[in-house]
mmCIF file with all atom_site columns, C-alpha atoms in Angstrom:
data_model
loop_
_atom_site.group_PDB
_atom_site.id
_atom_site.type_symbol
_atom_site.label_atom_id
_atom_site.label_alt_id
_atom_site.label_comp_id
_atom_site.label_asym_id
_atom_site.label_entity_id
_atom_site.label_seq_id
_atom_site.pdbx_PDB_ins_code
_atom_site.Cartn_x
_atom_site.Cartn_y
_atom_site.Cartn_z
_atom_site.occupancy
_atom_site.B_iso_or_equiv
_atom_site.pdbx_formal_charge
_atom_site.auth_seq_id
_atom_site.auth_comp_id
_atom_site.auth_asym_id
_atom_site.auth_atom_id
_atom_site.pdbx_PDB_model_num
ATOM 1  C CA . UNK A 1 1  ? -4.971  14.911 12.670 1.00 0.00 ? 1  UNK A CA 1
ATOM 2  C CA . UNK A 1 2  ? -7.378  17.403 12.526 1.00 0.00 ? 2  UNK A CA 1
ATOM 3  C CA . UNK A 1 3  ? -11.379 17.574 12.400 1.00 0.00 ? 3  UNK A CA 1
ATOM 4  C CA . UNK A 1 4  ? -13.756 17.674 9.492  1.00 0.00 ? 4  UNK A CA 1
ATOM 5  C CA . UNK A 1 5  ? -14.713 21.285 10.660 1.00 0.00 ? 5  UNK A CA 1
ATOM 6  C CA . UNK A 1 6  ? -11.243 22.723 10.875 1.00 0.00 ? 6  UNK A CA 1
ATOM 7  C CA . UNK A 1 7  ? -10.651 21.195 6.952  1.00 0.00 ? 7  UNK A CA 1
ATOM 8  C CA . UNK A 1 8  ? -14.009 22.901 5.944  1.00 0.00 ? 8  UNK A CA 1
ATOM 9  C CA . UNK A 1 9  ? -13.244 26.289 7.723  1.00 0.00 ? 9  UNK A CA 1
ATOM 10 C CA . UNK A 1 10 ? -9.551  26.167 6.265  1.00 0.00 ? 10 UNK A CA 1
ATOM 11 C CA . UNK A 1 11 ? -10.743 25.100 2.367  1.00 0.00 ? 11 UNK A CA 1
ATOM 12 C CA . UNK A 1 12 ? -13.983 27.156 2.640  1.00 0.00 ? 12 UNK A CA 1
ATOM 13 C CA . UNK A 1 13 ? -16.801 24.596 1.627  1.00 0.00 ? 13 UNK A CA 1
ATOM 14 C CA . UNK A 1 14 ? -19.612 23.210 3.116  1.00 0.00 ? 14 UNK A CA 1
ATOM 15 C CA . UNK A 1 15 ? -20.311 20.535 5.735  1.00 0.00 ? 15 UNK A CA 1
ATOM 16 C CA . UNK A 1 16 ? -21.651 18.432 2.316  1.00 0.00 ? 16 UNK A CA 1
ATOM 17 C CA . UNK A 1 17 ? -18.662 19.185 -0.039 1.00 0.00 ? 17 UNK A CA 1
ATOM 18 C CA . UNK A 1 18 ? -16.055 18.564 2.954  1.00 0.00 ? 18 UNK A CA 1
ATOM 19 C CA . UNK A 1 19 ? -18.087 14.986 3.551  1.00 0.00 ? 19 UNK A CA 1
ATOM 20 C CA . UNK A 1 20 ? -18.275 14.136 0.442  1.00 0.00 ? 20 UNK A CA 1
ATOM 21 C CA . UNK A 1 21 ? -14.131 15.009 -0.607 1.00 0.00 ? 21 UNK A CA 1
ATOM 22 C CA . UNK A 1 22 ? -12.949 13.096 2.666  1.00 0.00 ? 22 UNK A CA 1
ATOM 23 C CA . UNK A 1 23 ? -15.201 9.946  1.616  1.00 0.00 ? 23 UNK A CA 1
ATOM 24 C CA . UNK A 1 24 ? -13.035 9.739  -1.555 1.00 0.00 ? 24 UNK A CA 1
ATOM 25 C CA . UNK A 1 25 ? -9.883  10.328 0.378  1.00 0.00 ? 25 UNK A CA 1
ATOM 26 C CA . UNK A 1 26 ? -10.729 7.285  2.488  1.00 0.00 ? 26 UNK A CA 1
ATOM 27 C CA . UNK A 1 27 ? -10.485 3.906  1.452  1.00 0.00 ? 27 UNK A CA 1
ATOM 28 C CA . UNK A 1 28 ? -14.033 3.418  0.969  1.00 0.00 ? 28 UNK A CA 1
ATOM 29 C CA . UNK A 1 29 ? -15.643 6.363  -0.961 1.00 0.00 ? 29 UNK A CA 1
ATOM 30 C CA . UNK A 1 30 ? -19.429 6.790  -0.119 1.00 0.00 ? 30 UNK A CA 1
ATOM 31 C CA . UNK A 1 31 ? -20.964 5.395  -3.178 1.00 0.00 ? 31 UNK A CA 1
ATOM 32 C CA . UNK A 1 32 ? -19.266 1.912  -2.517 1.00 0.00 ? 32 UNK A CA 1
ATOM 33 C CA . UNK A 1 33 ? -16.224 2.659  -5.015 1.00 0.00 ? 33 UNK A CA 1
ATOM 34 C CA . UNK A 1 34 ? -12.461 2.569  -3.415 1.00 0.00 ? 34 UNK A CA 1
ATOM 35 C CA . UNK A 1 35 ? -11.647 5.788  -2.322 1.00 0.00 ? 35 UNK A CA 1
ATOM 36 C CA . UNK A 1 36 ? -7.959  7.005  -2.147 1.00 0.00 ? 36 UNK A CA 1
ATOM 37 C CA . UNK A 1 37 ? -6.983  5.687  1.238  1.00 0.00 ? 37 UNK A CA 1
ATOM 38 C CA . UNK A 1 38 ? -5.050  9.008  2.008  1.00 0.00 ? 38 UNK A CA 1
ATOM 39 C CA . UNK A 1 39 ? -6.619  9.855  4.997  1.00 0.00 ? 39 UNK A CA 1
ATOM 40 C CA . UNK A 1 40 ? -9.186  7.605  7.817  1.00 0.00 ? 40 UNK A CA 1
ATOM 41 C CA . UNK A 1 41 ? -11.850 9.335  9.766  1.00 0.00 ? 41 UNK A CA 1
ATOM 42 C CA . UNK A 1 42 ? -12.322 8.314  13.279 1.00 0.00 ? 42 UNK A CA 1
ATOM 43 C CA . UNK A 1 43 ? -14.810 9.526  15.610 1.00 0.00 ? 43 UNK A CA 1
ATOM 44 C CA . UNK A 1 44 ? -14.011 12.112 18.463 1.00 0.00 ? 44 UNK A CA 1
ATOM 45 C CA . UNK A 1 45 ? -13.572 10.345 21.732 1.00 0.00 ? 45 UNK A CA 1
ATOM 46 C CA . UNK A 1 46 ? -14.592 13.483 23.431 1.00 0.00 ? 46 UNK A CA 1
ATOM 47 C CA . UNK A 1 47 ? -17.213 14.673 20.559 1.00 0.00 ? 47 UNK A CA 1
ATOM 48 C CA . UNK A 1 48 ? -18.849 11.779 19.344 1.00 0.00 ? 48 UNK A CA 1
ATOM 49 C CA . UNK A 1 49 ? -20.510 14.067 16.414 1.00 0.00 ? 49 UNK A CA 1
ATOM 50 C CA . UNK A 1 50 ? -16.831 15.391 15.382 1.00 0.00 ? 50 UNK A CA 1
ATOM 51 C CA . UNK A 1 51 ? -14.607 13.074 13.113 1.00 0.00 ? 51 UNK A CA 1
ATOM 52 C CA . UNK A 1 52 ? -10.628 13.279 13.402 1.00 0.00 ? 52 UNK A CA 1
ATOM 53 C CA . UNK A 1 53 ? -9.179  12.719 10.056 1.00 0.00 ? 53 UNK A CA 1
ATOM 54 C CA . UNK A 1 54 ? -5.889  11.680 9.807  1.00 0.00 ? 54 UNK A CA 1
ATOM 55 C CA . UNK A 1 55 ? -3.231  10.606 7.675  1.00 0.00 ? 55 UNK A CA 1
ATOM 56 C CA . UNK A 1 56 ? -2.994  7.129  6.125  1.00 0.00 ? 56 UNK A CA 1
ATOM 57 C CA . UNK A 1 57 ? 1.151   5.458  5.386  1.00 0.00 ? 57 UNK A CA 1
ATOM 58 C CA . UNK A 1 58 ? -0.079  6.008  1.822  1.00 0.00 ? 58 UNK A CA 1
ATOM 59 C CA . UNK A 1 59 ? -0.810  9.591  2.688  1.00 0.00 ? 59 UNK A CA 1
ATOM 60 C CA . UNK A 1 60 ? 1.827   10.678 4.572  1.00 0.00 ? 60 UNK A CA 1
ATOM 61 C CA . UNK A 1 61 ? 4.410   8.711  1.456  1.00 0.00 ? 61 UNK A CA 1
ATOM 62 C CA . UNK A 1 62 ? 2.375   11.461 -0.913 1.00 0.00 ? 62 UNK A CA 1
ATOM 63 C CA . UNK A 1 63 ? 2.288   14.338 1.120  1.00 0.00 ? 63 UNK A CA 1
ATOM 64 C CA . UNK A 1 64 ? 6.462   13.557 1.533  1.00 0.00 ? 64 UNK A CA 1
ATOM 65 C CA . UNK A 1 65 ? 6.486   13.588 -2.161 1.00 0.00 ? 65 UNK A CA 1
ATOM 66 C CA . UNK A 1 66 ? 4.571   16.372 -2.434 1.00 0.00 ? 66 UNK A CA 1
ATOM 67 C CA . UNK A 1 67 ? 6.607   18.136 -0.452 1.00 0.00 ? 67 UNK A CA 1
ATOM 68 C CA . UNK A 1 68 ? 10.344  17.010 -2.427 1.00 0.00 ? 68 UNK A CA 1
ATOM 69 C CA . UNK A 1 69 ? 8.507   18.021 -5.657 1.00 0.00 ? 69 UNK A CA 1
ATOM 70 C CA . UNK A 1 70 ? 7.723   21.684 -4.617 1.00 0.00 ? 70 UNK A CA 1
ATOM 71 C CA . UNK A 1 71 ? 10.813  22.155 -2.237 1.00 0.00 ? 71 UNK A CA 1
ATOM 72 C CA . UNK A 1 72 ? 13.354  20.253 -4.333 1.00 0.00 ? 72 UNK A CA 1
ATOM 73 C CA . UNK A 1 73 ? 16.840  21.695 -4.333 1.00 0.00 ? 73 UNK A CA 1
ATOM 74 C CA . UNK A 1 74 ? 18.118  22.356 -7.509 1.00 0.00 ? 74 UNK A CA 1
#
């Protein structure tokens, strides 16, 4: 896992664009549509204004194929 700041810092975008990308990773995008269930968002147990977003099954399964596509032996 890893916090909404960290992902923001690391990608460059702002507080708004990171919010609004990791609703439609979720499984419930902001504007009541599905979202992508690739990641949840929990809150910091120790920061209760931080989220930890993590990976999802479904996410890890395409970050694994990800990962076969672009480092496939050939």
């Amino acid at each position: 896992g890893c916090h909404t700041h960290a992902l923001e810092d690391a990608l460059e975008c702002s507080p708004a664009s990171g919010s609004r990308n990791t609703d439609w990773l979720s499984k419930n995008h902001r504007l009541n549509k599905p979202g992508l269930d690739l990641i949840t968002k929990e809150v910091d147990p120790d920061n209760k204004r931080r989220l930890i977003l993590k990976l999802t099954p479904k996410g890890k399964a395409f970050v694994k194929e990800i990962k076969s596509t672009l480092y496939e032996q050939t």
